[in-house]
mmCIF file of C-alpha atoms and ligand atoms in Angstrom:
data_model
loop_
_atom_site.group_PDB
_atom_site.id
_atom_site.type_symbol
_atom_site.label_atom_id
_atom_site.label_comp_id
_atom_site.label_asym_id
_atom_site.label_seq_id
_atom_site.Cartn_x
_atom_site.Cartn_y
_atom_site.Cartn_z
ATOM 1 C CA MET W 1 0.109 -0.058 0.121
ATOM 2 C CA ASN W 2 1.876 3.563 -1.144
ATOM 3 C CA ILE W 3 -0.057 6.438 0.345
ATOM 4 C CA ILE W 4 0.702 10.047 0.384
ATOM 5 C CA LEU W 5 0.226 12.453 3.946
ATOM 6 C CA LEU W 6 -0.244 15.640 1.884
ATOM 7 C CA GLY W 7 -0.827 19.017 4.510
ATOM 8 C CA PRO W 8 0.958 21.996 6.027
ATOM 9 C CA PRO W 9 4.398 22.652 7.434
ATOM 10 C CA GLY W 10 3.198 21.571 10.916
ATOM 11 C CA ALA W 11 0.475 19.331 10.247
ATOM 12 C CA GLY W 12 1.435 16.081 11.684
ATOM 13 C CA LYS W 13 2.859 14.802 8.879
ATOM 14 C CA GLY W 14 5.750 13.429 9.673
ATOM 15 C CA THR W 15 4.547 12.554 13.511
ATOM 16 C CA GLN W 16 1.605 10.427 10.944
ATOM 17 C CA ALA W 17 4.391 8.664 9.501
ATOM 18 C CA LYS W 18 6.093 7.355 12.323
ATOM 19 C CA ILE W 19 2.953 5.473 13.113
ATOM 20 C CA LEU W 20 2.893 3.771 10.607
ATOM 21 C CA VAL W 21 6.248 2.524 9.997
ATOM 22 C CA GLU W 22 6.124 1.553 13.638
ATOM 23 C CA GLU W 23 2.935 0.217 12.712
ATOM 24 C CA ARG W 24 2.166 -1.365 9.839
ATOM 25 C CA GLY W 25 6.323 -1.499 8.167
ATOM 26 C CA MET W 26 5.820 0.685 5.834
ATOM 27 C CA ILE W 27 8.645 3.005 4.259
ATOM 28 C CA GLN W 28 8.540 6.730 5.273
ATOM 29 C CA LEU W 29 10.168 8.432 2.174
ATOM 30 C CA SER W 30 10.652 11.649 3.619
ATOM 31 C CA THR W 31 11.847 14.584 0.969
ATOM 32 C CA GLY W 32 12.417 17.537 3.679
ATOM 33 C CA ASP W 33 14.577 14.639 6.234
ATOM 34 C CA MET W 34 16.615 13.915 2.505
ATOM 35 C CA LEU W 35 16.927 17.792 1.594
ATOM 36 C CA ARG W 36 18.361 17.236 5.130
ATOM 37 C CA GLU W 37 20.714 15.500 5.256
ATOM 38 C CA ALA W 38 21.313 17.196 1.388
ATOM 39 C CA LYS W 39 21.778 20.299 3.105
ATOM 40 C CA GLU W 40 25.010 19.094 5.582
ATOM 41 C CA SER W 41 26.979 17.289 2.569
ATOM 42 C CA ASP W 42 29.579 19.787 1.599
ATOM 43 C CA THR W 43 28.617 20.710 -2.302
ATOM 44 C CA GLU W 44 27.936 22.026 -4.077
ATOM 45 C CA MET W 45 23.521 20.659 -4.119
ATOM 46 C CA GLY W 46 24.252 21.421 -1.006
ATOM 47 C CA ARG W 47 24.511 24.869 -0.248
ATOM 48 C CA ARG W 48 22.397 25.411 -2.644
ATOM 49 C CA VAL W 49 20.018 23.737 -1.099
ATOM 50 C CA ALA W 50 20.753 24.424 2.624
ATOM 51 C CA GLU W 51 19.550 28.705 0.907
ATOM 52 C CA VAL W 52 16.834 27.820 -0.423
ATOM 53 C CA MET W 53 15.509 25.726 2.915
ATOM 54 C CA ALA W 54 16.215 28.345 5.186
ATOM 55 C CA ARG W 55 14.455 30.726 2.736
ATOM 56 C CA GLY W 56 11.286 28.532 3.539
ATOM 57 C CA GLU W 57 10.998 29.148 -0.581
ATOM 58 C CA LEU W 58 10.543 24.745 -2.645
ATOM 59 C CA VAL W 59 14.045 23.301 -3.357
ATOM 60 C CA THR W 60 13.511 22.645 -7.534
ATOM 61 C CA ASP W 61 11.013 19.921 -8.117
ATOM 62 C CA GLU W 62 14.345 18.525 -10.459
ATOM 63 C CA ILE W 63 16.584 18.193 -7.721
ATOM 64 C CA VAL W 64 13.201 16.333 -4.945
ATOM 65 C CA ILE W 65 12.028 14.068 -8.322
ATOM 66 C CA GLY W 66 15.424 12.593 -8.046
ATOM 67 C CA LEU W 67 15.793 12.194 -4.058
ATOM 68 C CA ILE W 68 12.361 9.940 -4.999
ATOM 69 C CA GLU W 69 13.711 8.551 -8.250
ATOM 70 C CA GLU W 70 16.632 6.812 -5.807
ATOM 71 C CA LYS W 71 14.702 5.422 -3.215
ATOM 72 C CA LEU W 72 11.938 3.905 -5.242
ATOM 73 C CA THR W 73 14.462 1.595 -6.622
ATOM 74 C CA GLY W 74 14.168 -2.625 -4.943
ATOM 75 C CA ASP W 75 11.347 -3.749 -2.846
ATOM 76 C CA ASN W 76 9.200 -1.561 -1.338
ATOM 77 C CA GLY W 77 8.474 -3.797 1.734
ATOM 78 C CA GLY W 78 5.227 -2.849 3.398
ATOM 79 C CA GLY W 79 4.324 0.153 1.763
ATOM 80 C CA LEU W 80 5.814 3.629 1.430
ATOM 81 C CA ILE W 81 4.799 7.192 3.256
ATOM 82 C CA PHE W 82 5.171 10.123 1.560
ATOM 83 C CA ASP W 83 5.603 12.198 3.566
ATOM 84 C CA GLY W 84 6.207 16.159 2.050
ATOM 85 C CA PHE W 85 6.344 15.010 -1.566
ATOM 86 C CA PRO W 86 4.945 15.685 -3.630
ATOM 87 C CA ARG W 87 4.505 20.036 -3.208
ATOM 88 C CA THR W 88 4.359 20.712 -7.144
ATOM 89 C CA LEU W 89 1.879 19.140 -9.875
ATOM 90 C CA ALA W 90 5.493 18.392 -11.693
ATOM 91 C CA GLN W 91 6.246 16.590 -9.136
ATOM 92 C CA ALA W 92 3.096 14.753 -8.620
ATOM 93 C CA ASP W 93 2.572 13.721 -12.040
ATOM 94 C CA ALA W 94 6.705 12.266 -11.994
ATOM 95 C CA LEU W 95 5.646 10.596 -9.352
ATOM 96 C CA GLY W 96 2.119 8.975 -10.925
ATOM 97 C CA GLU W 97 5.076 7.834 -13.900
ATOM 98 C CA LEU W 98 7.714 6.636 -11.742
ATOM 99 C CA LEU W 99 4.641 4.314 -10.206
ATOM 100 C CA GLU W 100 3.822 3.471 -12.847
ATOM 101 C CA LYS W 101 6.732 2.363 -13.624
ATOM 102 C CA LYS W 102 7.301 0.446 -10.491
ATOM 103 C CA GLY W 103 3.701 -1.216 -11.503
ATOM 104 C CA ALA W 104 2.489 0.058 -7.996
ATOM 105 C CA ALA W 105 -0.394 1.789 -7.334
ATOM 106 C CA LEU W 106 -1.259 5.236 -5.820
ATOM 107 C CA ASP W 107 -3.303 3.826 -2.780
ATOM 108 C CA ALA W 108 -4.994 6.702 -0.793
ATOM 109 C CA VAL W 109 -3.835 10.911 -0.488
ATOM 110 C CA ILE W 110 -4.655 11.058 2.705
ATOM 111 C CA GLU W 111 -5.287 15.576 3.095
ATOM 112 C CA MET W 112 -3.891 16.320 6.956
ATOM 113 C CA ARG W 113 -6.387 19.961 7.861
ATOM 114 C CA VAL W 114 -4.717 22.151 10.532
ATOM 115 C CA ASP W 115 -5.502 25.139 10.532
ATOM 116 C CA ASP W 116 -2.888 28.306 10.107
ATOM 117 C CA GLU W 117 -3.251 28.694 13.869
ATOM 118 C CA ALA W 118 -1.946 25.896 15.180
ATOM 119 C CA LEU W 119 0.598 25.377 12.812
ATOM 120 C CA VAL W 120 2.609 28.707 14.265
ATOM 121 C CA ALA W 121 2.272 27.192 18.260
ATOM 122 C CA ARG W 122 3.380 23.229 16.461
ATOM 123 C CA VAL W 123 6.262 24.758 14.236
ATOM 124 C CA SER W 124 7.065 27.350 16.727
ATOM 125 C CA GLY W 125 7.522 23.857 20.334
ATOM 126 C CA ARG W 126 8.497 20.678 17.388
ATOM 127 C CA PHE W 127 12.364 19.818 18.576
ATOM 128 C CA THR W 128 13.513 15.910 16.929
ATOM 129 C CA CYS W 129 16.115 13.203 17.602
ATOM 130 C CA GLY W 130 19.381 14.282 15.856
ATOM 131 C CA ASN W 131 19.569 10.460 16.162
ATOM 132 C CA CYS W 132 16.257 8.090 15.374
ATOM 133 C CA GLY W 133 13.853 11.306 14.015
ATOM 134 C CA ALA W 134 11.543 10.922 16.654
ATOM 135 C CA VAL W 135 9.173 14.475 17.222
ATOM 136 C CA TYR W 136 8.150 16.175 19.762
ATOM 137 C CA HIS W 137 6.765 19.720 21.026
ATOM 138 C CA ASP W 138 7.737 21.262 24.116
ATOM 139 C CA GLU W 139 3.707 20.942 25.358
ATOM 140 C CA THR W 140 2.123 18.668 23.441
ATOM 141 C CA ARG W 141 4.021 16.175 23.117
ATOM 142 C CA PRO W 142 7.491 16.325 25.030
ATOM 143 C CA THR W 143 9.545 13.944 26.283
ATOM 144 C CA LYS W 144 9.647 11.338 29.399
ATOM 145 C CA VAL W 145 13.090 12.554 30.605
ATOM 146 C CA ALA W 146 13.900 16.059 30.185
ATOM 147 C CA GLY W 147 16.666 16.023 27.303
ATOM 148 C CA VAL W 148 16.479 12.590 26.184
ATOM 149 C CA CYS W 149 14.523 11.032 23.671
ATOM 150 C CA ASP W 150 12.081 8.738 24.834
ATOM 151 C CA VAL W 151 13.018 6.076 22.055
ATOM 152 C CA CYS W 152 16.675 5.506 21.274
ATOM 153 C CA GLY W 153 17.750 8.026 24.672
ATOM 154 C CA SER W 154 20.195 9.814 22.851
ATOM 155 C CA HIS W 155 20.294 13.223 24.376
ATOM 156 C CA ASP W 156 20.879 14.801 20.502
ATOM 157 C CA LEU W 157 17.376 16.562 20.337
ATOM 158 C CA LYS W 158 17.525 19.989 18.052
ATOM 159 C CA ARG W 159 15.913 22.092 16.697
ATOM 160 C CA ARG W 160 15.500 23.041 13.089
ATOM 161 C CA ALA W 161 16.528 26.670 11.256
ATOM 162 C CA ASP W 162 13.726 26.477 9.091
ATOM 163 C CA ASP W 163 11.626 26.548 12.262
ATOM 164 C CA ASN W 164 10.816 30.429 12.895
ATOM 165 C CA ALA W 165 7.545 32.591 12.108
ATOM 166 C CA GLU W 166 8.655 34.155 9.506
ATOM 167 C CA SER W 167 9.834 30.949 7.240
ATOM 168 C CA LEU W 168 6.482 29.351 8.547
ATOM 169 C CA LYS W 169 4.900 32.340 6.604
ATOM 170 C CA GLN W 170 6.702 31.694 4.205
ATOM 171 C CA ARG W 171 6.377 27.997 3.296
ATOM 172 C CA LEU W 172 2.791 28.203 4.194
ATOM 173 C CA MET W 173 2.937 31.018 1.160
ATOM 174 C CA GLU W 174 4.514 27.742 -0.963
ATOM 175 C CA TYR W 175 2.242 25.621 0.584
ATOM 176 C CA TYR W 176 -1.682 27.541 -0.670
ATOM 177 C CA LYS W 177 0.532 28.938 -4.524
ATOM 178 C CA LYS W 178 2.720 25.193 -5.432
ATOM 179 C CA THR W 179 1.131 22.470 -3.702
ATOM 180 C CA SER W 180 -3.036 22.959 -2.001
ATOM 181 C CA PRO W 181 -3.635 23.084 -5.553
ATOM 182 C CA LEU W 182 -2.115 18.962 -5.655
ATOM 183 C CA LEU W 183 -5.876 18.836 -3.563
ATOM 184 C CA GLY W 184 -8.139 18.634 -5.941
ATOM 185 C CA TYR W 185 -6.016 17.177 -8.533
ATOM 186 C CA TYR W 186 -6.645 13.871 -6.187
ATOM 187 C CA TYR W 187 -9.738 15.033 -5.223
ATOM 188 C CA CYS W 188 -10.546 14.504 -9.298
ATOM 189 C CA LYS W 189 -8.913 11.181 -9.385
ATOM 190 C CA GLY W 190 -10.724 10.089 -6.202
ATOM 191 C CA ASN W 191 -8.358 9.004 -3.874
ATOM 192 C CA LEU W 192 -8.328 11.760 -1.846
ATOM 193 C CA THR W 193 -9.348 11.942 1.843
ATOM 194 C CA GLY W 194 -9.158 14.350 4.552
ATOM 195 C CA VAL W 195 -8.945 13.890 8.309
ATOM 196 C CA ASP W 196 -8.988 16.224 11.585
ATOM 197 C CA GLY W 197 -5.921 16.979 11.339
ATOM 198 C CA LEU W 198 -6.444 19.734 14.735
ATOM 199 C CA SER W 199 -7.273 16.268 16.766
ATOM 200 C CA ASP W 200 -4.851 15.082 19.575
ATOM 201 C CA ILE W 201 -2.156 12.625 17.818
ATOM 202 C CA PRO W 202 -3.890 9.094 18.551
ATOM 203 C CA VAL W 203 -7.166 10.267 17.759
ATOM 204 C CA VAL W 204 -5.147 11.400 14.489
ATOM 205 C CA ALA W 205 -3.151 8.442 13.905
ATOM 206 C CA ALA W 206 -7.082 5.595 14.924
ATOM 207 C CA GLN W 207 -8.536 8.498 11.548
ATOM 208 C CA VAL W 208 -5.508 7.049 9.275
ATOM 209 C CA LYS W 209 -5.689 3.473 10.336
ATOM 210 C CA GLU W 210 -9.541 3.530 9.276
ATOM 211 C CA VAL W 211 -8.531 5.159 6.249
ATOM 212 C CA LEU W 212 -6.443 2.790 5.321
ATOM 213 C CA ASP W 213 -8.083 -0.389 6.829
ATOM 214 C CA ASN W 214 -11.447 0.282 4.834
ATOM 215 C CA LEU W 215 -8.858 0.665 1.316
HETATM 216 P P1 LIG I 301 7.708 20.182 6.545
HETATM 217 O O1 LIG I 301 8.023 19.079 7.688
HETATM 218 O O2 LIG I 301 7.827 21.954 7.888
HETATM 219 O O3 LIG I 301 6.369 20.149 5.896
HETATM 220 P P2 LIG I 301 9.959 19.172 5.717
HETATM 221 O O4 LIG I 301 10.693 19.123 6.249
HETATM 222 O O5 LIG I 301 8.533 18.718 5.098
HETATM 223 O O6 LIG I 301 8.624 20.543 5.873
HETATM 224 O O7 LIG I 301 11.297 20.982 4.553
HETATM 225 C C1 LIG I 301 11.329 21.185 4.909
HETATM 226 C C2 LIG I 301 12.114 22.317 3.963
HETATM 227 O O8 LIG I 301 12.287 21.265 2.564
HETATM 228 C C3 LIG I 301 10.801 22.773 2.427
HETATM 229 O O9 LIG I 301 10.351 24.327 3.491
HETATM 230 C C4 LIG I 301 11.258 22.694 0.955
HETATM 231 O O10 LIG I 301 12.561 23.910 1.325
HETATM 232 C C5 LIG I 301 12.018 21.439 1.268
HETATM 233 N N1 LIG I 301 11.176 20.516 0.372
HETATM 234 C C6 LIG I 301 11.302 19.869 1.670
HETATM 235 N N2 LIG I 301 10.445 18.673 0.997
HETATM 236 C C7 LIG I 301 10.473 19.120 -0.137
HETATM 237 C C8 LIG I 301 9.267 19.509 -1.830
HETATM 238 N N3 LIG I 301 8.735 17.988 -2.179
HETATM 239 N N4 LIG I 301 9.664 19.498 -3.196
HETATM 240 C C9 LIG I 301 10.087 20.779 -2.325
HETATM 241 N N5 LIG I 301 11.340 21.008 -1.479
HETATM 242 C C10 LIG I 301 10.862 20.331 -0.559
HETATM 243 P P1 LIG I 302 4.845 17.975 9.546
HETATM 244 O O1 LIG I 302 5.652 16.720 8.743
HETATM 245 O O2 LIG I 302 3.019 17.915 8.939
HETATM 246 O O3 LIG I 302 5.557 19.752 9.784
HETATM 247 P P2 LIG I 302 5.102 16.738 12.526
HETATM 248 O O4 LIG I 302 4.595 15.977 12.668
HETATM 249 O O5 LIG I 302 6.657 17.182 13.083
HETATM 250 O O6 LIG I 302 4.338 18.002 11.407
HETATM 251 O O7 LIG I 302 4.570 18.293 13.864
HETATM 252 C C1 LIG I 302 4.280 19.432 13.661
HETATM 253 C C2 LIG I 302 4.921 19.777 15.891
HETATM 254 O O8 LIG I 302 3.221 19.291 15.920
HETATM 255 C C3 LIG I 302 5.548 18.568 16.893
HETATM 256 O O9 LIG I 302 6.306 18.986 17.074
HETATM 257 C C4 LIG I 302 5.030 18.369 16.591
HETATM 258 O O10 LIG I 302 5.258 16.996 18.098
HETATM 259 C C5 LIG I 302 3.489 18.454 16.844
HETATM 260 N N1 LIG I 302 2.231 17.346 16.068
HETATM 261 C C6 LIG I 302 2.173 16.950 15.159
HETATM 262 N N2 LIG I 302 0.669 16.081 15.141
HETATM 263 C C7 LIG I 302 0.564 16.664 16.608
HETATM 264 C C8 LIG I 302 -1.329 17.238 17.384
HETATM 265 N N3 LIG I 302 -1.306 16.239 16.855
HETATM 266 N N4 LIG I 302 -1.305 16.669 18.082
HETATM 267 C C9 LIG I 302 -0.438 18.009 18.253
HETATM 268 N N5 LIG I 302 1.172 18.298 18.160
HETATM 269 C C10 LIG I 302 1.342 18.028 17.526
HETATM 270 ZN ZN1 LIG I 303 15.818 9.967 19.046
#
């Protein structure tokens, strides 16, 4: 089963993807994570990506489609979760072609609905584990022991450079301009479903589960 989690920055895509990985053995493909990794590399591409991400703009379709294409080779286990991809119509078309070439289908596109006000609070309280990628929040999902990852025990907890109010504003504009047209695109294809992303994490997870169980 292959699905897309679609929603604005801070909607809870990564959080729900990790629950699906844990519960269903699916594979999370986060272009944001891949790009942050590329950013660390001391290359011209890494430097360019870092600048674009810091401004809250979208990286070129060519780069992200290339990153996804690399991951689509071989066996995809319990299914793929596309998290933060596609973000433009060109990326959506490219994904359709890549899956078709593999003989694979896109089973569901889940829109995570959250209003802008909540997104500011989500993003400004977000921190992640640098070792295992677990996602936390100062208020809604703190670690059990301050400064220590619940999952792997690492002390390497960090905040993203682009999780500030100014960058979020730009990222939201990019979302409305370039990504939200995908809602119509997938609605027409008949595989769009929405969940209420404002509910608590386990409640959202139950809604996602219901969508997948009904496929
Ligand atoms: P969030 O979790 O806040 O939605 P991501 O981690 O998915 O953010 O993405 C962070 C940044 O990486 C984006 O603001 C953008 O610059 C870049 N990025 C991630 N995915 C894509 C994509 N599919 N196309 C273009 N740029 C992307
Ligand atoms: P995205 O991948 O869509 O950018 P994340 O999964 O990283 O979103 O979540 C953004 C922030 O909001 C994180 O700090 C996360 O712990 C928190 N969060 C995620 N889902 C919820 C929820 N349903 N209720 C409250 N906080 C949430
Ligand atoms: Zn960890």
